[in-house]
Tab-separated table of C-alpha atoms in Angstrom:
chain	number	residue	atom	x	y	z
P	18	MET	CA	106.571	62.337	90.054
P	19	THR	CA	108.297	63.018	92.779
P	20	LYS	CA	107.526	65.771	95.034
P	21	LYS	CA	110.452	67.679	93.872
P	22	GLU	CA	109.589	67.034	90.672
P	23	ASN	CA	105.792	68.142	91.015
P	24	PHE	CA	107.068	71.180	93.047
P	25	LEU	CA	109.821	72.164	89.701
P	26	LYS	CA	107.019	71.580	86.940
P	27	GLY	CA	105.610	74.772	86.483
P	28	PHE	CA	108.766	76.851	86.728
P	29	ILE	CA	109.930	76.187	83.106
P	30	LYS	CA	108.620	72.664	81.970
P	31	GLU	CA	104.948	72.744	82.392
P	32	ASN	CA	104.708	76.732	82.990
P	33	PRO	CA	101.476	77.860	82.577
P	34	LEU	CA	101.581	80.942	80.175
P	35	PHE	CA	105.096	79.964	78.309
P	36	VAL	CA	104.093	76.113	77.325
P	37	LEU	CA	100.822	75.671	78.020
P	38	LEU	CA	99.830	79.444	76.662
P	39	LEU	CA	96.992	79.481	79.027
P	40	GLY	CA	95.695	82.774	81.206
P	41	THR	CA	97.537	85.197	78.449
P	42	CYS	CA	94.545	87.752	78.488
P	43	PRO	CA	95.757	89.271	81.892
P	44	ALA	CA	99.278	88.347	81.610
P	45	LEU	CA	98.630	90.938	78.144
P	46	ALA	CA	96.580	93.244	80.129
P	47	ILE	CA	98.213	93.734	83.230
P	48	THR	CA	102.164	94.081	82.885
P	49	THR	CA	102.825	97.451	82.523
P	50	SER	CA	104.307	97.333	85.814
P	51	LEU	CA	106.525	95.033	87.793
P	52	GLU	CA	104.212	95.995	91.130
P	53	ASN	CA	101.073	95.185	89.071
P	54	ALA	CA	102.592	91.190	88.290
P	55	PHE	CA	103.510	90.628	91.761
P	56	GLY	CA	100.257	91.674	92.657
P	57	MET	CA	99.061	89.660	90.590
P	58	GLY	CA	100.812	87.431	90.960
P	59	ILE	CA	99.599	87.050	95.144
P	60	ALA	CA	95.967	87.367	94.235
P	61	PHE	CA	96.656	84.149	91.855
P	62	ILE	CA	98.699	81.709	93.963
P	63	PHE	CA	96.300	82.456	97.208
P	64	VAL	CA	93.556	81.269	94.455
P	65	LEU	CA	95.268	78.541	92.488
P	66	VAL	CA	96.546	76.897	96.344
P	67	MET	CA	93.219	77.254	98.508
P	68	SER	CA	91.486	76.056	94.861
P	69	ASN	CA	93.040	73.240	94.462
P	70	THR	CA	92.846	72.306	98.452
P	71	ILE	CA	89.643	72.693	98.719
P	72	ILE	CA	88.803	71.029	95.554
P	73	SER	CA	90.997	68.309	96.140
P	74	LEU	CA	89.877	68.303	99.724
P	75	ILE	CA	86.132	67.952	98.681
P	76	ASN	CA	87.127	64.284	95.978
P	77	SER	CA	89.176	62.816	98.019
P	78	PHE	CA	85.317	61.520	99.743
P	79	LYS	CA	84.052	58.868	98.049
P	80	LYS	CA	80.566	59.901	98.429
P	81	LEU	CA	80.557	63.066	98.092
P	82	LYS	CA	83.357	63.044	94.658
P	83	GLU	CA	79.912	60.769	93.529
P	84	LEU	CA	77.129	63.123	94.806
P	85	ILE	CA	78.970	66.007	92.507
P	86	GLN	CA	80.174	64.101	89.824
P	87	PRO	CA	77.156	66.004	87.358
P	88	VAL	CA	77.294	69.853	89.193
P	89	ARG	CA	81.021	69.160	89.378
P	90	ILE	CA	82.320	72.174	86.962
P	91	ALA	CA	79.554	74.257	88.733
P	92	VAL	CA	80.795	73.167	92.218
P	93	TYR	CA	84.474	74.113	91.330
P	94	ILE	CA	83.292	77.823	89.296
P	95	VAL	CA	80.927	77.956	92.877
P	96	ILE	CA	83.895	78.296	94.899
P	97	ILE	CA	86.512	79.948	92.736
P	98	ALA	CA	84.228	82.444	92.609
P	99	SER	CA	84.053	83.092	96.487
P	100	LEU	CA	87.904	82.305	96.416
P	101	VAL	CA	88.277	85.245	94.207
P	102	THR	CA	85.654	87.409	95.702
P	103	ILE	CA	87.122	87.193	99.134
P	104	VAL	CA	90.353	88.352	97.232
P	105	GLU	CA	88.841	91.673	95.776
P	106	MET	CA	87.049	92.147	99.185
P	107	ILE	CA	90.826	92.492	100.256
P	108	MET	CA	93.000	94.115	98.198
P	109	GLN	CA	89.376	97.127	98.162
P	110	ALA	CA	90.422	96.858	102.108
P	111	TYR	CA	94.152	97.178	101.807
P	112	LEU	CA	95.487	97.922	99.299
P	113	PRO	CA	93.624	100.043	97.066
P	114	ASP	CA	96.414	101.461	94.959
P	115	LEU	CA	96.717	98.409	93.335
P	116	TYR	CA	93.485	97.250	93.668
P	117	ASN	CA	92.853	100.407	90.968
P	118	SER	CA	95.280	99.978	88.842
P	119	LEU	CA	94.470	95.631	88.218
P	120	GLY	CA	90.818	97.032	88.360
P	121	VAL	CA	88.352	93.762	86.264
P	122	PHE	CA	91.206	91.811	85.711
P	123	ILE	CA	91.150	90.061	89.751
P	124	SER	CA	87.483	89.006	89.076
P	125	LEU	CA	88.665	87.681	85.743
P	126	ILE	CA	90.730	85.135	87.798
P	127	THR	CA	87.562	83.715	88.271
P	128	VAL	CA	87.441	82.231	84.612
P	129	ASN	CA	91.408	82.058	83.805
P	130	CYS	CA	91.608	78.768	82.367
P	131	ILE	CA	94.659	77.455	84.719
P	132	VAL	CA	92.664	77.896	87.622
P	133	LEU	CA	89.403	75.532	86.372
P	134	GLY	CA	92.354	73.456	84.635
P	135	ARG	CA	94.029	72.863	87.174
P	136	ALA	CA	90.879	71.925	89.317
P	137	GLU	CA	89.723	69.705	86.553
P	138	ALA	CA	91.911	68.125	85.513
P	139	TYR	CA	94.788	67.267	88.536
P	140	ALA	CA	93.571	67.919	92.241
P	141	SER	CA	89.980	66.363	90.774
P	142	GLN	CA	92.314	63.274	90.735
P	143	ASN	CA	94.763	63.372	93.396
P	144	THR	CA	96.098	63.909	97.205
P	145	VAL	CA	95.806	66.938	99.129
P	146	SER	CA	99.446	67.441	99.405
P	147	ASP	CA	100.375	67.325	96.108
P	148	SER	CA	97.443	69.241	94.742
P	149	VAL	CA	99.083	71.746	96.965
P	150	ILE	CA	102.649	71.491	95.589
P	151	ASP	CA	101.125	72.112	92.141
P	152	GLY	CA	98.922	75.020	93.043
P	153	ILE	CA	102.092	76.441	94.701
P	154	SER	CA	104.012	75.368	91.612
P	155	MET	CA	102.156	76.644	88.810
P	156	GLY	CA	101.526	79.819	91.143
P	157	LEU	CA	105.092	81.341	91.544
P	158	GLY	CA	105.605	79.818	87.575
P	159	TYR	CA	102.808	82.000	86.610
P	160	THR	CA	104.141	85.008	88.660
P	161	LEU	CA	107.403	84.345	87.386
P	162	ALA	CA	105.957	84.890	83.504
P	163	LEU	CA	104.076	87.906	84.899
P	164	ILE	CA	107.335	89.517	85.717
P	165	ILE	CA	109.629	88.143	83.190
P	166	ILE	CA	107.472	89.555	81.141
P	167	SER	CA	106.068	92.930	83.178
P	168	LEU	CA	110.583	93.993	83.429
P	169	ILE	CA	110.993	94.042	79.748
P	170	ARG	CA	107.720	96.169	78.978
P	171	GLU	CA	108.346	98.629	81.787
P	172	PHE	CA	111.978	99.025	81.088
P	173	LEU	CA	111.075	99.886	77.367
P	174	GLY	CA	107.785	101.241	77.603
P	175	ASN	CA	108.923	104.038	80.772
P	176	GLY	CA	112.434	103.288	81.819
P	177	THR	CA	111.472	102.223	85.162
P	178	ILE	CA	111.169	99.530	87.365
P	179	THR	CA	108.908	100.053	90.017
P	180	ILE	CA	108.870	97.095	92.418
P	181	TRP	CA	106.612	98.523	95.367
P	182	GLY	CA	104.358	100.995	95.922
P	183	ASP	CA	106.404	104.368	95.651
P	184	LEU	CA	109.955	102.330	95.777
P	185	GLN	CA	111.543	102.465	92.129
P	186	ILE	CA	114.199	102.082	90.234
P	187	ASN	CA	114.644	104.796	87.940
P	188	LEU	CA	116.912	103.765	84.847
P	189	GLN	CA	116.191	106.733	81.999
P	190	GLY	CA	120.023	106.760	82.450
P	191	VAL	CA	120.109	103.875	80.290
P	192	PHE	CA	118.604	105.617	77.658
P	193	GLU	CA	119.642	109.195	77.892
P	194	PHE	CA	123.093	106.884	77.733
P	195	LEU	CA	122.387	105.833	74.139
P	196	HIS	CA	120.115	109.292	73.260
P	197	ILE	CA	116.994	107.938	72.952
P	198	THR	CA	113.711	108.220	74.890
P	199	PRO	CA	111.764	105.046	76.269
P	200	ILE	CA	109.674	102.905	73.314
P	201	SER	CA	106.041	104.006	74.657
P	202	PHE	CA	105.216	101.198	72.045
P	203	PHE	CA	105.414	98.682	74.602
P	204	THR	CA	103.402	100.325	77.414
P	205	SER	CA	100.398	99.126	74.367
P	206	SER	CA	98.560	96.424	74.418
P	207	ALA	CA	100.807	95.355	70.908
P	208	GLY	CA	104.096	95.793	72.638
P	209	ALA	CA	102.417	92.879	74.949
P	210	PHE	CA	102.078	90.457	72.217
P	211	MET	CA	105.515	91.535	70.565
P	212	VAL	CA	106.943	90.977	74.130
P	213	LEU	CA	105.162	88.003	74.674
P	214	GLY	CA	105.799	86.443	70.882
P	215	ILE	CA	109.755	86.890	71.763
P	216	VAL	CA	109.843	85.530	74.791
P	217	LEU	CA	108.010	82.677	73.909
P	218	ALA	CA	110.101	82.406	70.750
P	219	ILE	CA	113.444	82.557	73.009
P	220	MET	CA	111.882	79.534	74.757
P	221	GLN	CA	111.231	77.503	71.666
P	222	ALA	CA	115.024	78.268	70.865
P	223	ILE	CA	116.948	77.324	73.721
P	224	LYS	CA	114.036	73.874	74.047
P	225	ASN	CA	114.508	73.057	70.361
P	226	SER	CA	118.466	72.963	70.296
P	227	LYS	CA	118.417	70.903	73.839
P	228	ASP	CA	116.185	68.728	71.888
P	229	ALA	CA	119.203	68.642	69.111
P	230	LYS	CA	121.633	67.820	71.317
P	231	GLU	CA	119.756	64.972	72.905
P	232	LYS	CA	119.144	63.144	69.709
P	233	GLU	CA	122.262	63.555	69.098
P	234	ALA	CA	123.908	62.583	72.500
P	235	LYS	CA	121.601	58.913	71.701
P	236	LYS	CA	122.562	58.871	67.727
P	237	GLN	CA	126.364	58.263	70.137
P	238	GLU	CA	125.399	56.028	71.940
P	239	LYS	CA	124.193	54.432	69.156
P	240	GLU	CA	127.289	54.420	67.069
P	241	VAL	CA	129.545	53.351	69.352
P	242	LYS	CA	127.591	50.316	70.452
X	217	MET	CA	64.651	62.370	89.219
X	218	LYS	CA	64.911	61.925	92.737
X	219	LYS	CA	68.751	61.844	91.599
X	220	ASN	CA	68.903	65.120	89.955
X	221	LEU	CA	66.762	67.021	93.081
X	222	ILE	CA	70.087	65.657	95.506
X	223	THR	CA	72.118	66.447	92.933
X	224	GLY	CA	71.021	70.342	92.510
X	225	LEU	CA	70.368	69.882	96.856
X	226	VAL	CA	74.765	69.581	96.725
X	227	LEU	CA	75.140	72.199	94.796
X	228	SER	CA	72.734	74.731	96.806
X	229	VAL	CA	74.927	73.487	99.893
X	230	PHE	CA	77.848	74.684	98.754
X	231	ALA	CA	76.571	77.370	97.098
X	232	LEU	CA	74.814	78.819	100.206
X	233	ILE	CA	78.444	77.804	102.614
X	234	CYS	CA	80.400	79.708	99.944
X	235	GLY	CA	77.800	82.782	100.855
X	236	LEU	CA	78.354	82.614	104.082
X	237	LEU	CA	82.447	82.463	104.128
X	238	LEU	CA	82.473	85.891	101.830
X	239	SER	CA	78.598	87.514	103.805
X	240	VAL	CA	81.693	87.152	106.897
X	241	VAL	CA	84.113	88.639	105.243
X	242	ASN	CA	82.377	91.347	103.685
X	243	MET	CA	81.513	92.711	107.299
X	244	PHE	CA	85.128	93.058	108.079
X	245	THR	CA	86.126	94.499	105.120
X	246	ALA	CA	83.127	96.795	103.985
X	247	PRO	CA	83.918	98.632	107.443
X	248	VAL	CA	87.627	99.639	105.987
X	249	ILE	CA	86.422	100.391	102.789
X	250	GLU	CA	83.654	102.579	103.791
X	251	ALA	CA	86.383	104.482	105.887
X	252	ARG	CA	89.100	104.634	102.641
X	253	THR	CA	86.674	106.232	100.443
X	254	GLU	CA	85.262	108.578	103.132
X	255	GLU	CA	88.701	109.990	103.251
X	256	LYS	CA	89.114	110.234	99.270
X	257	ILE	CA	86.617	112.575	99.562
X	258	ASN	CA	87.255	114.577	102.343
X	259	ASN	CA	91.338	115.047	100.773
X	260	SER	CA	89.379	115.974	97.748
X	261	ILE	CA	87.646	118.297	99.609
X	262	MET	CA	90.889	119.776	101.233
X	263	GLU	CA	92.044	119.880	97.612
X	264	VAL	CA	89.682	121.615	96.536
X	265	CYS	CA	88.005	124.448	99.539
X	266	GLU	CA	90.404	126.308	100.070
X	267	VAL	CA	88.757	128.216	102.881
X	268	TYR	CA	87.668	125.083	104.441
X	269	LYS	CA	91.258	123.919	104.627
X	270	ASN	CA	92.935	126.811	106.200
X	271	ASN	CA	89.335	126.902	108.731
X	272	LYS	CA	88.836	123.355	109.333
X	273	ASP	CA	87.520	124.222	113.382
X	274	THR	CA	85.066	127.472	112.920
X	275	TYR	CA	83.907	126.288	109.232
X	276	THR	CA	81.076	122.967	108.596
X	277	ILE	CA	80.769	120.971	105.547
X	278	ASP	CA	76.576	119.803	105.365
X	279	LYS	CA	76.671	117.012	103.269
X	280	GLU	CA	73.063	116.211	103.309
X	281	SER	CA	71.175	119.165	102.529
X	282	ILE	CA	70.522	119.366	99.059
X	283	LYS	CA	70.045	116.468	96.641
X	284	HIS	CA	70.033	117.148	92.984
X	285	ASP	CA	69.827	114.430	89.736
X	286	GLU	CA	72.212	116.188	87.738
X	287	VAL	CA	75.442	115.330	90.403
X	288	ASP	CA	76.315	112.541	92.273
X	289	SER	CA	76.744	114.147	95.654
X	290	VAL	CA	76.554	118.285	96.548
X	291	TYR	CA	78.970	119.465	99.958
X	292	LEU	CA	77.462	122.763	101.644
X	293	VAL	CA	80.844	124.940	103.362
X	294	LYS	CA	79.137	126.970	106.347
X	295	ASP	CA	81.284	129.188	107.847
X	296	GLU	CA	80.448	129.506	112.170
X	297	ASN	CA	77.311	132.051	111.248
X	298	GLY	CA	75.904	129.231	109.273
X	299	GLU	CA	76.523	131.073	106.267
X	300	LYS	CA	76.911	129.614	102.956
X	301	VAL	CA	80.931	130.727	101.707
X	302	GLU	CA	81.080	127.512	99.064
X	303	VAL	CA	79.488	124.531	98.043
X	304	ILE	CA	81.274	122.026	96.236
X	305	TYR	CA	80.037	119.520	94.289
X	306	VAL	CA	80.628	115.782	92.623
X	307	VAL	CA	79.828	115.787	88.934
X	308	SER	CA	80.054	113.001	86.539
X	309	ALA	CA	80.233	112.591	82.818
X	310	LYS	CA	80.416	110.377	80.060
X	311	GLY	CA	84.282	110.655	78.948
X	312	TYR	CA	85.465	108.844	75.790
X	313	ALA	CA	86.334	105.613	77.412
X	314	SER	CA	85.172	105.571	80.521
X	315	THR	CA	83.101	107.514	83.395
X	316	ILE	CA	84.983	110.798	84.602
X	317	GLN	CA	84.301	112.349	87.906
X	318	MET	CA	85.211	115.850	89.343
X	319	MET	CA	85.256	117.899	92.201
X	320	ILE	CA	84.354	121.026	91.647
X	321	SER	CA	83.939	124.195	94.203
X	322	VAL	CA	82.162	127.735	93.424
X	323	THR	CA	82.893	130.222	95.739
X	324	LYS	CA	79.656	132.810	96.565
X	325	GLU	CA	80.263	134.890	94.087
X	326	HIS	CA	79.541	131.706	91.252
X	327	LYS	CA	83.251	131.794	90.333
X	328	ILE	CA	84.633	128.630	90.016
X	329	GLU	CA	87.215	128.047	92.691
X	330	ARG	CA	88.984	124.356	91.884
X	331	SER	CA	88.732	121.271	90.561
X	332	VAL	CA	90.008	118.339	90.728
X	333	VAL	CA	88.996	115.042	88.328
X	334	ILE	CA	88.913	112.470	91.075
X	335	SER	CA	88.471	109.558	88.674
X	336	SER	CA	88.945	108.779	85.544
X	337	ALA	CA	89.985	105.470	82.663
X	338	GLU	CA	90.720	107.850	79.806
X	339	THR	CA	92.954	106.510	77.304
X	340	LYS	CA	93.628	109.883	75.134
X	341	GLY	CA	95.251	112.861	77.110
X	342	ASP	CA	95.930	113.078	80.497
X	343	ILE	CA	93.381	115.360	81.676
X	344	LYS	CA	94.511	114.330	85.380
X	345	THR	CA	96.682	117.324	85.065
X	346	HIS	CA	95.629	119.478	82.977
X	347	ASP	CA	94.609	123.207	83.494
X	348	PHE	CA	91.366	123.890	82.234
X	349	MET	CA	92.009	127.533	82.753
X	350	MET	CA	88.437	127.327	85.258
X	351	ASP	CA	90.392	128.455	88.302
X	352	GLY	CA	89.027	131.699	89.315
X	353	LYS	CA	86.780	132.144	86.089
X	354	ASP	CA	82.347	132.376	86.226
X	355	SER	CA	81.964	131.405	83.123
X	356	LEU	CA	82.616	128.354	80.330
X	357	ALA	CA	84.598	131.890	78.096
X	358	ASP	CA	87.864	131.144	78.867
X	359	PHE	CA	87.465	126.818	79.209
X	360	ASP	CA	91.042	125.655	77.061
X	361	LYS	CA	90.348	122.078	75.907
X	362	LEU	CA	92.843	119.468	76.012
X	363	SER	CA	93.677	119.205	72.479
X	364	GLY	CA	93.426	115.168	71.033
X	365	SER	CA	91.359	114.346	74.275
X	366	THR	CA	87.348	116.425	72.141
X	367	ILE	CA	85.258	114.122	73.704
X	368	SER	CA	86.920	113.851	77.205
X	369	SER	CA	87.182	117.959	77.431
X	370	LYS	CA	83.883	117.630	76.591
X	371	ALA	CA	82.659	115.644	79.626
X	372	VAL	CA	84.535	117.573	81.441
X	373	ARG	CA	82.959	121.616	80.173
X	374	LYS	CA	79.571	119.318	81.121
X	375	CYS	CA	80.983	119.337	84.396
X	376	PHE	CA	82.047	122.870	84.894
X	377	TYR	CA	78.466	123.674	82.936
X	378	THR	CA	76.192	122.105	85.673
X	379	ALA	CA	78.325	123.084	89.040
X	380	LEU	CA	77.887	126.823	87.444
X	381	ASP	CA	74.685	126.300	86.821
X	382	LEU	CA	73.151	124.411	90.459
X	383	SER	CA	75.414	126.964	92.384
X	384	TYR	CA	72.127	130.021	91.423
X	385	GLU	CA	69.990	127.440	92.496
X	386	ASP	CA	72.292	126.296	95.654
X	387	LEU	CA	73.857	130.036	96.920
X	388	LYS	CA	70.939	131.452	96.718
């Protein structure tokens, strides 16, 4: 796998949320506004990149790798938990509004399957630079997924799109034009499930049609031969 | 046996390093967080206490002299002669889905001046903007509950009750 492929895989091919279906819990809970998705994404990228770096660094020393082998999961969790706590403390000090709206889900990054999964499955077996790229790719892919879900939910549920703080795009005119009110169902957790389901279905449909096309192309090639 | 010991030692070394790192970060962020909370409380005091807002230079706020078990904190507002003018309570009560924390100011005549919900994560109804019709009242007779949020309203009512009750003791 080249570095470019490694970087691009997190966006669509191995998107942690849409394809691997990891980390759905915060994705459903905090995607009520675009600002939350941004904040969660930034916190998540920081934790993932740092944990991937540190864990691949530890595993690059053979002796240390052997030493921590029996307790490696515990070591990983200690590292991830302290990184998350650092993010939490910084956010509470400098971004209190975001901290309040994300609430308990910042601390829950610790038990997010993506972070531990990447540490165990990728960072512990690859070089430091590859792990960093993997962290950035997976983090950006997850953020992209959060942004897509939150855009749909905030627009349909509130008729607004909050970019950051007071910077807000008001799109309620669209609803007024159609003579309906925003569908507040989409701000509830049931609406989140529905949006995730629809997006997954669309992704699957695109993938299926691509596969079918490939199959047909192969068939034609055979016939020509 | 010896191997296990080494493994445990390695794990504790990792925990120690992480702990040290956390305490360093905490050293930097803790004062900022504290200052922010202080600022938030000060802003809320300005909001509920008109006389202090208008006479910030002459009036003082006494933060430590009174302590009650029923409330989180008590702020006494005093004028230039040291006379008690108002008392402000930070009260919390358990609501429907969260603990509601309110700041309530009571005047010398045992009337509620104003109240503000500092923190709540209630899921039903917006108690932060609802007017409970308590401004300037000295009893709970006119309390206007928020329909649809009975349990949250009960918690708010309890906060008002505690504040009014304690003001007789504190503003003597």
